[in-house]
Coordinates of C-alpha atoms in Angstrom, one line a residue:
Chain G
M34 CA -37.0 -48.7 -30.5
P35 CA -36.2 -46.3 -33.7
V36 CA -40.2 -46.4 -34.4
R37 CA -40.9 -44.9 -31.0
Y38 CA -37.9 -42.8 -31.3
G39 CA -39.4 -41.0 -34.4
W40 CA -42.7 -40.8 -33.0
C41 CA -41.2 -39.1 -29.9
I42 CA -39.8 -36.7 -32.6
L43 CA -43.3 -36.0 -34.5
L44 CA -44.9 -35.4 -30.9
L45 CA -42.1 -32.9 -30.0
C46 CA -42.3 -30.8 -33.3
A47 CA -46.0 -30.9 -32.9
F48 CA -45.7 -29.3 -29.5
A49 CA -42.8 -27.2 -30.1
S50 CA -44.9 -25.5 -33.2
P51 CA -47.3 -23.5 -31.0
A52 CA -44.4 -22.5 -28.7
Q53 CA -42.7 -20.8 -31.2
A54 CA -45.6 -19.2 -32.3
Q55 CA -47.2 -18.2 -29.3
Y56 CA -44.8 -14.9 -29.7
D57 CA -46.0 -14.2 -33.2
L58 CA -48.2 -11.4 -34.1
E59 CA -50.6 -10.3 -36.6
Q60 CA -49.6 -7.1 -38.3
P61 CA -52.2 -4.7 -38.7
S62 CA -54.1 -4.8 -41.9
S63 CA -54.0 -1.4 -43.6
V64 CA -57.7 -2.2 -44.9
W65 CA -60.4 -2.6 -42.7
L66 CA -63.8 -3.8 -42.5
R67 CA -67.0 -3.2 -40.2
A68 CA -70.6 -3.7 -40.1
L69 CA -73.8 -3.0 -37.9
V70 CA -77.2 -4.7 -38.1
D71 CA -79.9 -3.1 -36.4
V72 CA -83.3 -5.8 -35.8
R73 CA -86.2 -3.9 -34.8
L74 CA -89.7 -4.8 -33.1
A75 CA -91.2 -1.7 -33.4
G76 CA -94.9 -0.6 -32.4
G77 CA -96.7 3.1 -32.8
G78 CA -99.8 4.6 -34.4
P79 CA -103.0 5.0 -35.0
A80 CA -101.3 7.9 -37.4
P81 CA -98.9 6.2 -40.4
S82 CA -95.7 7.1 -40.4
W83 CA -93.5 10.2 -42.5
T84 CA -92.0 7.2 -43.6
D85 CA -95.1 5.7 -45.0
H86 CA -96.1 9.6 -46.8
G87 CA -98.2 9.8 -43.0
R88 CA -98.8 12.6 -40.6
G89 CA -96.7 10.2 -37.9
K90 CA -93.7 11.5 -36.1
L91 CA -92.3 8.6 -35.0
R92 CA -90.3 6.2 -37.5
Y93 CA -92.5 3.4 -37.4
G94 CA -96.1 4.2 -37.2
G95 CA -99.9 2.7 -37.8
S96 CA -100.7 0.7 -40.5
T97 CA -101.2 2.9 -44.4
E98 CA -104.2 1.1 -44.9
S99 CA -106.7 0.9 -41.9
G100 CA -105.1 3.6 -39.7
D101 CA -104.5 1.2 -36.6
R102 CA -101.7 0.5 -34.5
V103 CA -99.4 -1.9 -35.8
T104 CA -96.5 -4.0 -34.7
R105 CA -93.8 -5.0 -36.9
L106 CA -90.5 -6.4 -37.0
A107 CA -88.3 -4.6 -39.3
L108 CA -84.8 -4.3 -40.5
S109 CA -84.1 -0.5 -39.5
Q110 CA -80.8 -0.2 -40.3
A111 CA -77.7 -2.5 -42.0
A112 CA -74.6 -0.2 -42.5
L113 CA -71.2 -1.3 -44.2
Q114 CA -67.9 0.6 -42.9
V115 CA -64.9 -0.1 -45.1
G116 CA -61.6 2.1 -44.1
A117 CA -58.1 2.3 -45.3
A118 CA -55.1 3.4 -44.1
L119 CA -53.3 5.3 -47.2
P120 CA -49.8 6.8 -47.6
W121 CA -48.8 9.8 -45.7
D122 CA -51.3 9.0 -42.6
I123 CA -54.2 9.7 -45.1
R124 CA -57.3 7.9 -43.8
A125 CA -59.8 6.6 -45.9
Q126 CA -63.4 5.6 -44.8
V127 CA -66.7 4.9 -46.5
Q128 CA -70.5 3.9 -44.9
L129 CA -72.9 2.6 -47.0
N130 CA -76.2 2.2 -45.1
V131 CA -79.8 0.2 -45.8
E132 CA -82.2 1.5 -44.3
P133 CA -85.5 0.0 -46.2
D134 CA -88.6 2.0 -44.7
I135 CA -87.0 5.2 -44.9
A136 CA -84.8 4.7 -48.5
D137 CA -88.4 2.9 -49.8
G138 CA -86.4 0.1 -50.7
Y139 CA -83.0 -2.0 -49.7
H140 CA -80.6 0.4 -52.3
P141 CA -77.4 1.6 -50.1
W142 CA -77.1 5.5 -49.0
L143 CA -73.3 6.3 -49.5
V144 CA -73.7 8.3 -45.7
E145 CA -69.6 8.9 -45.8
A146 CA -66.9 8.7 -48.4
T147 CA -64.1 10.6 -47.2
L148 CA -60.1 11.2 -47.0
R149 CA -59.0 12.6 -43.5
K150 CA -55.4 13.9 -42.8
E151 CA -54.5 15.2 -39.4
W152 CA -51.1 17.2 -38.5
G153 CA -50.1 17.2 -34.4
E154 CA -51.3 14.9 -31.7
Q155 CA -54.2 15.2 -28.7
K156 CA -53.3 18.6 -27.7
R157 CA -52.6 20.5 -30.6
G158 CA -53.4 20.1 -34.1
W159 CA -55.2 20.2 -37.0
G160 CA -56.5 18.1 -39.9
A161 CA -58.5 18.3 -42.9
Q162 CA -61.1 16.3 -44.5
G163 CA -62.6 16.0 -47.9
G164 CA -65.4 14.1 -49.7
V165 CA -68.8 13.0 -48.9
M166 CA -70.3 13.8 -45.0
N167 CA -72.7 15.2 -42.8
V168 CA -72.4 18.3 -40.8
P169 CA -71.1 17.2 -37.3
F170 CA -73.4 19.3 -34.5
S171 CA -75.0 16.3 -33.6
L172 CA -74.4 15.3 -29.7
E173 CA -76.1 12.4 -30.1
N174 CA -74.8 10.6 -33.1
V175 CA -71.8 9.6 -31.8
G176 CA -72.2 5.6 -31.5
P177 CA -71.2 3.1 -34.0
A178 CA -71.2 4.1 -37.5
W179 CA -72.8 7.1 -36.2
T180 CA -75.6 6.1 -34.6
P181 CA -77.2 7.5 -31.5
E182 CA -75.3 6.6 -28.7
F183 CA -77.6 7.6 -25.3
T184 CA -81.4 6.3 -27.4
I185 CA -82.7 4.4 -30.2
S186 CA -84.2 7.3 -31.5
A187 CA -82.5 10.8 -31.6
S188 CA -83.7 14.4 -30.5
A189 CA -86.4 16.3 -32.8
L190 CA -83.0 18.5 -32.9
D191 CA -80.2 15.9 -34.1
S192 CA -82.8 13.9 -36.0
W193 CA -83.2 16.6 -38.4
L194 CA -79.0 17.3 -38.5
W195 CA -78.9 14.0 -39.6
E196 CA -81.6 13.4 -42.0
D197 CA -81.4 16.8 -44.1
M198 CA -78.0 17.0 -44.8
S199 CA -75.4 15.1 -46.9
L200 CA -72.5 17.6 -48.7
A201 CA -69.7 17.0 -50.5
G202 CA -67.3 19.5 -50.0
L203 CA -64.3 20.0 -47.6
E204 CA -63.5 21.2 -44.1
A205 CA -60.5 22.5 -41.8
E206 CA -60.2 22.0 -37.8
W207 CA -57.9 22.7 -35.8
W208 CA -57.3 22.2 -32.2
R209 CA -55.3 23.0 -28.9
T210 CA -55.4 22.3 -25.3
S211 CA -54.0 25.4 -23.6
R212 CA -51.4 25.7 -20.7
S213 CA -53.9 26.0 -18.0
G214 CA -55.9 22.4 -19.5
F215 CA -58.6 24.0 -21.9
R216 CA -59.5 22.0 -25.0
F217 CA -60.1 24.4 -28.0
D218 CA -61.5 22.9 -31.0
A219 CA -62.7 24.9 -34.2
M220 CA -64.1 23.5 -37.4
L221 CA -64.9 25.5 -40.6
G222 CA -66.3 23.6 -43.9
A223 CA -68.1 23.9 -46.9
G224 CA -69.9 21.6 -49.3
Y225 CA -72.4 21.6 -52.2
G226 CA -75.2 19.8 -52.2
G227 CA -77.4 21.8 -49.6
D228 CA -80.0 23.4 -51.5
Q229 CA -83.2 22.2 -50.2
I230 CA -82.2 21.9 -46.3
G231 CA -85.0 23.1 -44.2
R232 CA -87.4 21.8 -47.1
L233 CA -88.2 18.8 -44.9
L234 CA -89.2 20.9 -41.5
A235 CA -91.1 23.6 -43.5
L236 CA -93.3 20.7 -45.8
R237 CA -93.3 17.9 -42.9
G238 CA -92.4 19.5 -39.7
W239 CA -89.8 18.0 -36.9
V240 CA -89.4 14.2 -36.3
L241 CA -87.9 11.8 -33.7
G242 CA -86.0 9.2 -35.8
D243 CA -82.5 7.9 -36.4
T244 CA -82.0 8.4 -39.9
L245 CA -78.3 8.8 -41.4
A246 CA -78.7 10.5 -44.2
G247 CA -77.2 9.7 -48.0
I248 CA -75.8 11.5 -50.8
N249 CA -78.0 9.3 -53.2
G250 CA -81.0 9.2 -51.1
D251 CA -84.7 11.3 -50.8
E252 CA -87.3 11.1 -48.5
A253 CA -91.0 10.9 -47.7
L254 CA -93.0 14.3 -47.5
P255 CA -96.2 13.6 -45.7
G256 CA -100.0 14.1 -47.2
R257 CA -98.1 13.7 -50.9
P258 CA -96.7 11.9 -52.9
D259 CA -93.3 13.0 -53.6
R260 CA -90.3 12.8 -51.7
T261 CA -87.6 15.5 -51.3
D262 CA -83.2 15.0 -52.6
I263 CA -81.3 15.2 -49.2
F264 CA -78.4 15.8 -51.8
N265 CA -79.7 19.1 -54.3
E266 CA -77.4 21.7 -55.9
R267 CA -78.8 24.1 -57.9
D268 CA -77.1 27.7 -57.4
H269 CA -73.9 26.2 -57.4
K270 CA -73.5 28.1 -54.0
P271 CA -71.4 26.1 -51.0
T272 CA -73.0 25.6 -47.9
V273 CA -71.1 26.7 -45.4
Y274 CA -70.7 25.6 -41.3
G275 CA -68.7 26.3 -38.4
W276 CA -68.1 24.6 -35.4
L277 CA -66.1 25.7 -32.2
S278 CA -65.8 24.4 -28.9
V279 CA -64.4 24.9 -26.1
E280 CA -64.0 22.1 -23.1
D281 CA -62.9 22.4 -19.3
P282 CA -59.4 20.9 -18.0
A283 CA -61.5 18.1 -15.9
Q284 CA -63.8 17.3 -19.1
I285 CA -66.7 17.9 -17.3
A286 CA -68.2 20.6 -19.3
A287 CA -67.9 21.2 -22.8
L288 CA -69.5 24.3 -24.7
K289 CA -70.4 24.3 -28.5
V290 CA -71.4 26.6 -31.1
G291 CA -72.2 25.9 -34.6
L292 CA -73.2 28.3 -37.5
L293 CA -74.5 26.8 -40.4
D294 CA -75.6 29.0 -43.9
N295 CA -76.6 27.3 -47.1
E296 CA -75.9 30.8 -48.8
G297 CA -79.3 29.3 -51.3
D298 CA -80.1 31.6 -54.1
E299 CA -83.9 32.8 -53.2
S300 CA -84.0 33.9 -56.6
A301 CA -83.5 30.7 -58.4
R302 CA -86.3 27.7 -58.3
A303 CA -86.4 25.3 -55.7
V304 CA -83.9 26.9 -53.9
W305 CA -84.2 27.0 -50.3
H306 CA -81.9 29.3 -48.4
T307 CA -81.6 27.7 -45.0
H308 CA -79.1 29.2 -42.0
F309 CA -79.3 28.2 -38.5
S310 CA -77.3 28.4 -35.4
T311 CA -77.0 25.9 -32.5
V312 CA -75.6 25.7 -28.9
A313 CA -75.0 23.1 -27.2
L314 CA -73.6 22.2 -23.5
V315 CA -72.3 18.2 -22.7
L316 CA -71.8 17.6 -18.7
H317 CA -70.3 14.6 -16.8
P318 CA -71.1 16.0 -13.3
V319 CA -70.2 13.0 -11.8
A320 CA -69.4 9.9 -12.9
H321 CA -71.8 7.7 -15.1
V322 CA -73.8 10.3 -15.9
D323 CA -73.9 12.4 -19.0
V324 CA -75.9 15.3 -19.5
L325 CA -76.4 16.9 -23.0
A326 CA -78.3 19.8 -24.0
Q327 CA -78.9 21.8 -27.5
F328 CA -80.6 24.5 -28.6
L329 CA -81.4 25.0 -32.7
D330 CA -82.8 28.4 -34.1
G331 CA -82.8 29.3 -38.0
T332 CA -85.2 30.1 -40.8
A333 CA -85.5 28.7 -43.8
R334 CA -87.2 30.7 -47.0
V335 CA -88.1 29.8 -50.3
N336 CA -89.0 32.2 -52.9
A337 CA -90.4 30.2 -56.2
P338 CA -92.8 29.1 -54.9
P339 CA -92.9 31.2 -51.4
N340 CA -93.1 29.2 -48.1
D341 CA -90.8 30.9 -45.5
S342 CA -90.3 29.5 -41.9
S343 CA -88.7 29.7 -38.9
M344 CA -87.4 26.8 -36.9
S345 CA -86.8 26.4 -33.0
A346 CA -85.6 22.8 -31.4
W347 CA -84.3 22.5 -27.8
Y348 CA -83.7 19.0 -26.1
T349 CA -82.0 17.7 -22.3
L350 CA -81.0 14.6 -22.1
V351 CA -79.8 12.5 -18.7
S352 CA -77.9 9.6 -19.1
Y353 CA -76.8 7.4 -16.6
H354 CA -74.5 4.5 -18.0
Y355 CA -72.9 1.7 -15.4
R356 CA -70.4 -0.8 -17.6
Q357 CA -72.5 -2.2 -20.4
Q358 CA -76.0 -0.7 -19.2
R359 CA -77.7 2.8 -20.0
F360 CA -80.6 4.4 -18.9
S361 CA -81.9 7.4 -21.0
F362 CA -84.3 9.9 -20.2
R363 CA -85.0 13.3 -22.8
Y364 CA -87.2 15.9 -23.2
D365 CA -87.4 17.6 -26.4
S366 CA -89.3 20.4 -27.5
F367 CA -89.8 22.1 -31.0
R368 CA -91.4 24.4 -33.2
V369 CA -91.8 25.6 -36.7
H370 CA -93.2 29.1 -37.2
D371 CA -94.6 30.1 -41.0
L372 CA -93.1 33.7 -41.5
D373 CA -94.9 34.6 -44.8
G374 CA -98.8 33.7 -44.5
G375 CA -98.8 33.1 -48.1
A376 CA -101.0 30.4 -50.9
A377 CA -98.9 27.7 -49.5
P378 CA -100.5 25.6 -46.6
S379 CA -99.1 26.7 -43.2
T380 CA -95.8 25.4 -41.8
S381 CA -96.4 26.1 -38.2
E382 CA -96.5 23.5 -35.7
H383 CA -95.4 22.8 -32.3
G384 CA -94.9 20.0 -30.0
H385 CA -92.7 18.2 -27.7
A386 CA -91.6 14.6 -26.8
L387 CA -90.7 12.6 -23.5
T388 CA -88.0 10.1 -24.3
A389 CA -86.9 6.5 -21.7
A390 CA -84.7 4.2 -23.0
Y391 CA -82.4 1.1 -21.6
L392 CA -79.7 0.0 -23.6
I393 CA -77.3 -2.8 -23.0
Q394 CA -74.3 -4.0 -24.7
V395 CA -73.7 -7.7 -24.3
G396 CA -69.9 -8.6 -25.4
L397 CA -68.4 -6.6 -27.8
R398 CA -70.9 -7.4 -30.4
N399 CA -74.3 -7.3 -29.0
R400 CA -76.6 -4.5 -27.6
F401 CA -80.5 -4.4 -27.1
A402 CA -81.8 -1.8 -26.2
L403 CA -86.0 -0.6 -25.0
E404 CA -87.4 2.6 -25.8
Y405 CA -90.6 4.5 -25.1
I406 CA -91.2 7.7 -26.7
W407 CA -94.4 10.0 -25.4
M408 CA -95.1 12.7 -28.0
S409 CA -97.6 15.7 -28.6
S410 CA -97.8 17.9 -31.5
H411 CA -100.0 20.3 -33.5
R412 CA -99.7 21.2 -37.0
E413 CA -101.7 23.7 -37.9
A414 CA -102.4 22.6 -41.5
I415 CA -103.6 19.6 -40.6
G416 CA -106.1 21.0 -37.9
P417 CA -108.3 18.4 -35.9
L418 CA -106.8 15.4 -37.7
N419 CA -103.6 15.7 -35.6
P420 CA -102.1 12.5 -34.2
T421 CA -100.7 12.4 -30.8
P422 CA -98.5 9.4 -31.5
D423 CA -96.3 7.5 -29.1
G424 CA -94.6 4.7 -30.0
W425 CA -92.3 2.2 -28.3
Q426 CA -89.2 0.1 -30.0
L427 CA -87.2 -3.0 -29.0
S428 CA -83.6 -3.1 -30.9
Y429 CA -81.0 -5.5 -31.0
R430 CA -78.3 -4.9 -32.6
F431 CA -74.8 -6.7 -34.0
R432 CA -71.7 -4.5 -34.5
Y433 CA -68.7 -6.3 -36.5
Chain E
M268 CA -0.8 10.7 12.1
R269 CA -3.2 11.6 9.7
R270 CA -3.5 9.2 6.3
P271 CA -3.2 10.8 3.0
L272 CA -6.6 11.2 1.1
Y273 CA -5.3 9.1 -1.9
V274 CA -5.0 5.9 0.6
Y275 CA -8.5 5.9 1.1
R276 CA -9.2 6.2 -2.4
Y277 CA -6.7 3.6 -3.1
K278 CA -8.5 0.9 -0.2
L279 CA -12.1 1.8 -1.9
L280 CA -10.8 1.1 -5.4
Q281 CA -9.6 -2.2 -3.9
L282 CA -12.8 -3.2 -2.9
A283 CA -15.0 -2.2 -5.6
L284 CA -12.7 -4.2 -7.9
L285 CA -13.2 -7.4 -5.1
L286 CA -17.4 -7.2 -4.9
C287 CA -16.9 -6.8 -9.0
V288 CA -14.9 -10.1 -9.2
T289 CA -17.2 -12.1 -6.3
G290 CA -20.2 -10.9 -7.8
V291 CA -21.7 -9.6 -5.6
C292 CA -22.3 -5.9 -7.9
V293 CA -26.0 -5.4 -6.5
G294 CA -27.6 -3.5 -8.8
A295 CA -25.0 -2.9 -11.6
P296 CA -25.6 -3.9 -14.7
S297 CA -25.3 -7.5 -15.7
V298 CA -25.7 -7.3 -19.6
S299 CA -26.3 -4.4 -22.5
G300 CA -26.2 -3.9 -25.8
T301 CA -28.3 -2.6 -28.7
V302 CA -30.6 -3.6 -31.3
T303 CA -30.5 -2.3 -34.8
G304 CA -32.1 -3.0 -37.9
P305 CA -29.6 -4.8 -40.4
D306 CA -28.7 -1.5 -42.2
G307 CA -27.4 -0.5 -38.1
K308 CA -30.4 1.9 -37.7
A309 CA -31.4 1.8 -34.2
V310 CA -34.3 -0.1 -33.0
A311 CA -36.7 0.9 -30.2
D312 CA -39.6 -0.6 -28.6
A313 CA -38.0 -3.7 -29.0
V314 CA -38.0 -6.2 -25.8
V315 CA -34.5 -8.0 -25.3
F316 CA -35.1 -11.0 -22.5
V317 CA -34.0 -14.0 -21.1
Q318 CA -35.1 -16.9 -22.9
A319 CA -33.0 -19.5 -20.9
P320 CA -32.1 -20.7 -18.2
V321 CA -35.6 -19.0 -16.6
P322 CA -34.4 -18.1 -13.6
P323 CA -37.0 -18.6 -10.7
A324 CA -38.6 -15.5 -9.5
A325 CA -37.9 -14.0 -6.7
K326 CA -41.6 -12.7 -5.5
A327 CA -44.7 -12.8 -7.1
P328 CA -45.1 -10.1 -9.9
A329 CA -45.8 -6.7 -9.1
G330 CA -49.6 -5.5 -10.7
Q331 CA -49.5 -3.4 -14.0
I332 CA -51.3 -0.6 -15.7
V333 CA -52.4 0.1 -19.5
D334 CA -54.0 3.8 -19.1
Q335 CA -55.5 5.3 -21.5
I336 CA -55.1 8.9 -22.1
D337 CA -56.4 10.7 -24.8
K338 CA -57.9 7.9 -26.8
T339 CA -54.2 6.1 -26.6
F340 CA -52.8 2.8 -24.7
V341 CA -50.0 4.2 -22.1
P342 CA -48.0 2.7 -22.4
G343 CA -47.9 0.9 -25.9
L344 CA -46.2 -1.8 -25.4
L345 CA -45.9 -3.5 -21.2
P346 CA -43.7 -6.6 -21.3
I347 CA -44.9 -8.4 -18.0
V348 CA -43.5 -11.6 -16.7
V349 CA -46.2 -14.4 -16.4
G350 CA -48.6 -14.6 -13.9
T351 CA -48.7 -10.1 -13.8
S352 CA -52.3 -8.7 -13.2
V353 CA -52.7 -5.2 -15.3
R354 CA -55.4 -2.5 -14.5
F355 CA -56.8 -0.8 -17.7
P356 CA -58.5 2.5 -16.3
N357 CA -59.7 5.1 -18.3
H358 CA -58.5 8.3 -17.7
D359 CA -60.2 10.0 -20.9
Q360 CA -64.1 11.0 -20.4
I361 CA -65.0 9.1 -23.1
H362 CA -66.3 5.4 -23.2
H363 CA -63.6 2.7 -24.3
H364 CA -64.2 -0.6 -24.7
V365 CA -61.0 -2.5 -24.3
Y366 CA -60.8 -6.0 -25.9
S367 CA -58.4 -9.0 -27.2
F368 CA -59.1 -11.6 -29.7
S369 CA -55.2 -13.0 -28.9
P370 CA -55.4 -16.4 -27.9
T371 CA -52.9 -16.2 -25.2
K372 CA -55.7 -13.9 -23.6
T373 CA -58.9 -13.1 -24.8
F374 CA -60.8 -10.5 -22.6
E375 CA -63.2 -7.6 -23.1
L376 CA -63.8 -4.7 -20.5
P377 CA -66.5 -2.1 -21.2
L378 CA -64.8 1.4 -19.3
Y379 CA -66.1 4.8 -18.7
K380 CA -64.2 7.3 -16.8
G381 CA -65.1 6.6 -13.5
E382 CA -65.2 3.0 -13.3
E383 CA -63.0 0.9 -11.3
A384 CA -62.3 -2.7 -13.9
P385 CA -61.4 -5.6 -12.5
A386 CA -57.3 -6.3 -13.7
V387 CA -56.8 -8.9 -15.9
L388 CA -54.5 -11.7 -15.0
F389 CA -51.9 -13.2 -17.7
D390 CA -51.4 -16.4 -17.0
K391 CA -49.7 -17.9 -20.3
V392 CA -46.9 -16.7 -22.0
G393 CA -46.9 -15.0 -25.4
V394 CA -48.3 -11.8 -27.2
V395 CA -51.9 -10.5 -26.3
K396 CA -53.0 -7.4 -29.1
I397 CA -55.5 -4.9 -27.3
G398 CA -58.0 -2.6 -29.0
C399 CA -60.5 -0.6 -28.7
N400 CA -64.1 -1.6 -30.0
I401 CA -64.6 2.1 -30.2
H402 CA -61.5 3.5 -31.7
D403 CA -60.2 1.9 -34.0
W404 CA -56.8 3.1 -33.9
M405 CA -55.9 2.3 -30.5
A406 CA -53.6 -0.3 -30.4
G407 CA -51.6 -1.6 -27.7
I408 CA -50.0 -4.6 -26.8
I409 CA -48.6 -6.8 -23.8
L410 CA -45.9 -9.4 -24.1
V411 CA -46.1 -12.0 -21.7
L412 CA -42.5 -13.7 -20.9
P413 CA -41.5 -16.4 -18.7
T414 CA -38.9 -14.3 -17.2
A415 CA -39.1 -10.9 -14.8
H416 CA -35.3 -10.1 -17.0
F417 CA -36.6 -8.2 -19.5
A418 CA -35.6 -4.7 -21.0
V419 CA -37.3 -2.6 -23.5
T420 CA -34.7 -0.6 -26.2
D421 CA -34.4 3.4 -25.8
A422 CA -34.6 5.4 -29.0
A423 CA -31.3 4.5 -29.8
G424 CA -31.7 1.0 -29.6
R425 CA -30.0 -0.2 -26.5
F426 CA -30.9 -1.8 -23.5
V427 CA -29.9 -3.0 -20.4
L428 CA -30.8 -6.0 -18.5
E429 CA -29.7 -5.7 -14.7
D430 CA -29.2 -8.0 -11.3
L431 CA -28.7 -11.2 -13.5
A432 CA -26.6 -14.0 -11.0
A433 CA -23.1 -14.8 -12.9
G434 CA -24.0 -17.7 -15.4
T435 CA -24.8 -18.7 -19.4
Y436 CA -27.9 -17.5 -20.6
T437 CA -29.6 -17.4 -23.5
L438 CA -31.2 -13.9 -24.8
A439 CA -33.5 -13.2 -27.0
A440 CA -34.7 -9.8 -28.9
W441 CA -38.3 -9.5 -30.1
H442 CA -40.6 -7.1 -31.7
A443 CA -43.8 -5.7 -32.9
L444 CA -42.6 -5.6 -36.7
S445 CA -39.8 -8.4 -36.4
K446 CA -39.7 -10.6 -39.4
L447 CA -37.8 -13.2 -37.1
K448 CA -39.2 -15.5 -34.2
P449 CA -37.5 -14.5 -30.8
E450 CA -35.7 -18.3 -31.5
D451 CA -34.4 -16.8 -34.2
T452 CA -32.5 -14.1 -32.3
A453 CA -31.0 -16.0 -29.9
Q454 CA -27.6 -16.0 -28.2
S455 CA -25.6 -16.9 -25.8
V456 CA -23.7 -14.5 -23.4
E457 CA -21.7 -15.5 -20.6
V458 CA -22.4 -13.3 -17.7
G459 CA -19.3 -12.9 -15.0
R460 CA -16.8 -10.4 -13.8
D461 CA -17.0 -8.6 -17.3
A462 CA -19.8 -6.3 -18.2
A463 CA -21.5 -8.4 -21.4
N464 CA -22.3 -6.6 -25.0
V465 CA -25.1 -7.9 -27.3
T466 CA -26.0 -6.8 -30.4
F467 CA -29.4 -8.4 -32.2
K468 CA -30.4 -7.7 -35.7
L469 CA -34.2 -7.8 -36.6
P470 CA -35.0 -7.1 -39.8
L471 CA -38.4 -5.1 -39.9
A472 CA -41.7 -5.2 -41.7
A473 CA -42.8 -2.7 -42.9
A474 CA -46.4 -1.4 -41.4
R475 CA -48.9 1.6 -42.1
P476 CA -51.3 1.7 -38.5
R477 CA -54.4 2.9 -38.8
P478 CA -54.1 6.9 -38.8
A479 CA -55.5 8.1 -35.2
M480 CA -58.2 10.5 -34.9
H481 CA -58.1 13.6 -32.4
G482 CA -60.4 15.8 -34.0
S483 CA -64.5 16.0 -33.5
R484 CA -65.2 13.6 -35.7
A485 CA -63.5 11.2 -34.1
E486 CA -65.8 10.1 -31.0
P487 CA -67.9 7.2 -33.0

């Protein structure tokens, strides 16, 4: 009998323990970790991609040996994000990316390393951020770990914003919601490392992709064996940028204007003086529909050796979203105009692209996506050899 | 002959006393009190509830809402009685992806403005921690209790438990940062003709929540 009694007590204890733990709450950690892995089956070509020093304008192109179309399985992106809540409500964030085909290897790129402090709340406040960061003008790169949210490849405009700019600097931001409900946001930033912003557009032209530039990275140039640094500081003059936005009270429309000038010293060797302005519109006209439109116009000048260009691009994206699924269509137009007609090969090009994408989120962690891009482009320096690449990608993305 | 006014006042006072004595004071506070830390400072957002005996539910619990406004769960703490359904509307224009990995209730809801996600039924007692898969600082708690008799402390640490029938109850206190389990805070209280008053002392753990982001870099 006493033995049975003991068993009863043991059983009661066993059942009592979970009951006592039911109100337990795991305390939030002040350090957190997130990751993203994107694996793709991609078909493109026949022109080899710019990432292989070819003339193709998509991330995955044809064979570099035979010039045939190629279907490949590739690790497109592995991202690791570490965040920490520091004293005084300072938020630290670091992101490392591995993009093997773009970086020509598996060495990680430092995409972001920032400290951020905000004062105030959603209605009104201001913030300061310092460290390694991109210029936040892209409407599309607002997905996990700065990936494009609406398609697999960003527009030509937003692809360039994220592939060619990684600065080390400071920025301040102010926001306020008026009594009538309009939200105003103003940002001003300055950073070093932007002395070759614009070089990619002049020597390579616009491309459609999803490169996330790292401060320690470099990128391939078409038709030549060398690469161009993403972070390059020669004249010790900071790149400055500003970003203004206003949003209506119903959050149906937001208008954004951005300006950037790298203040490049054109008298210094291999320093590009690039400035541009961009205007963007975000619309949510009806439930489930996002409409994005963005225009960019600017110039990139270099004197030693001379090779001046003006560039412009715009796109319109319409995306229908229902629960876990998203359908997106985008039209891109882009142009580079050689301004000096000098001895260097002409930088002039023009083209347009049409992108269709279907994305489906499965649970919290998994996303499948399919994308097709039709593109037509013409670059003067290539003459009749201009490729008219199109390509498709099937992506599986795991988000931790 | 007309009676003086004080006579009516006296009769009314007698009637009120009679109602209170017989426990028919419907809507009057049954138990009130405060929750403080060991240092005597008020503890806000603590939940005081009847641990035993659990009074039978008078009716099916009404549905509740945890809204998403300005990238924040509103309310951040929602105590409910077990069997309650909760809806999670999204009043932000951006996408939220609400989830819970808590053993009490595991679920996930991809939400976008204009979409009506199905309500989630909380059918097990315990704590449910909710978050947003996109905005990592968004955090909320749904405390699923076995009883409908609970109260949340205000900024001064005060609470009022109403509409308890006369009797002896065990009350417990819970707080997200409490170092004590609710069982360890239990106090017996007699609810009767006198207003009962209870004080809980909860030592709280230090916490450093993830700083929220409200600027234009907040989207990813």
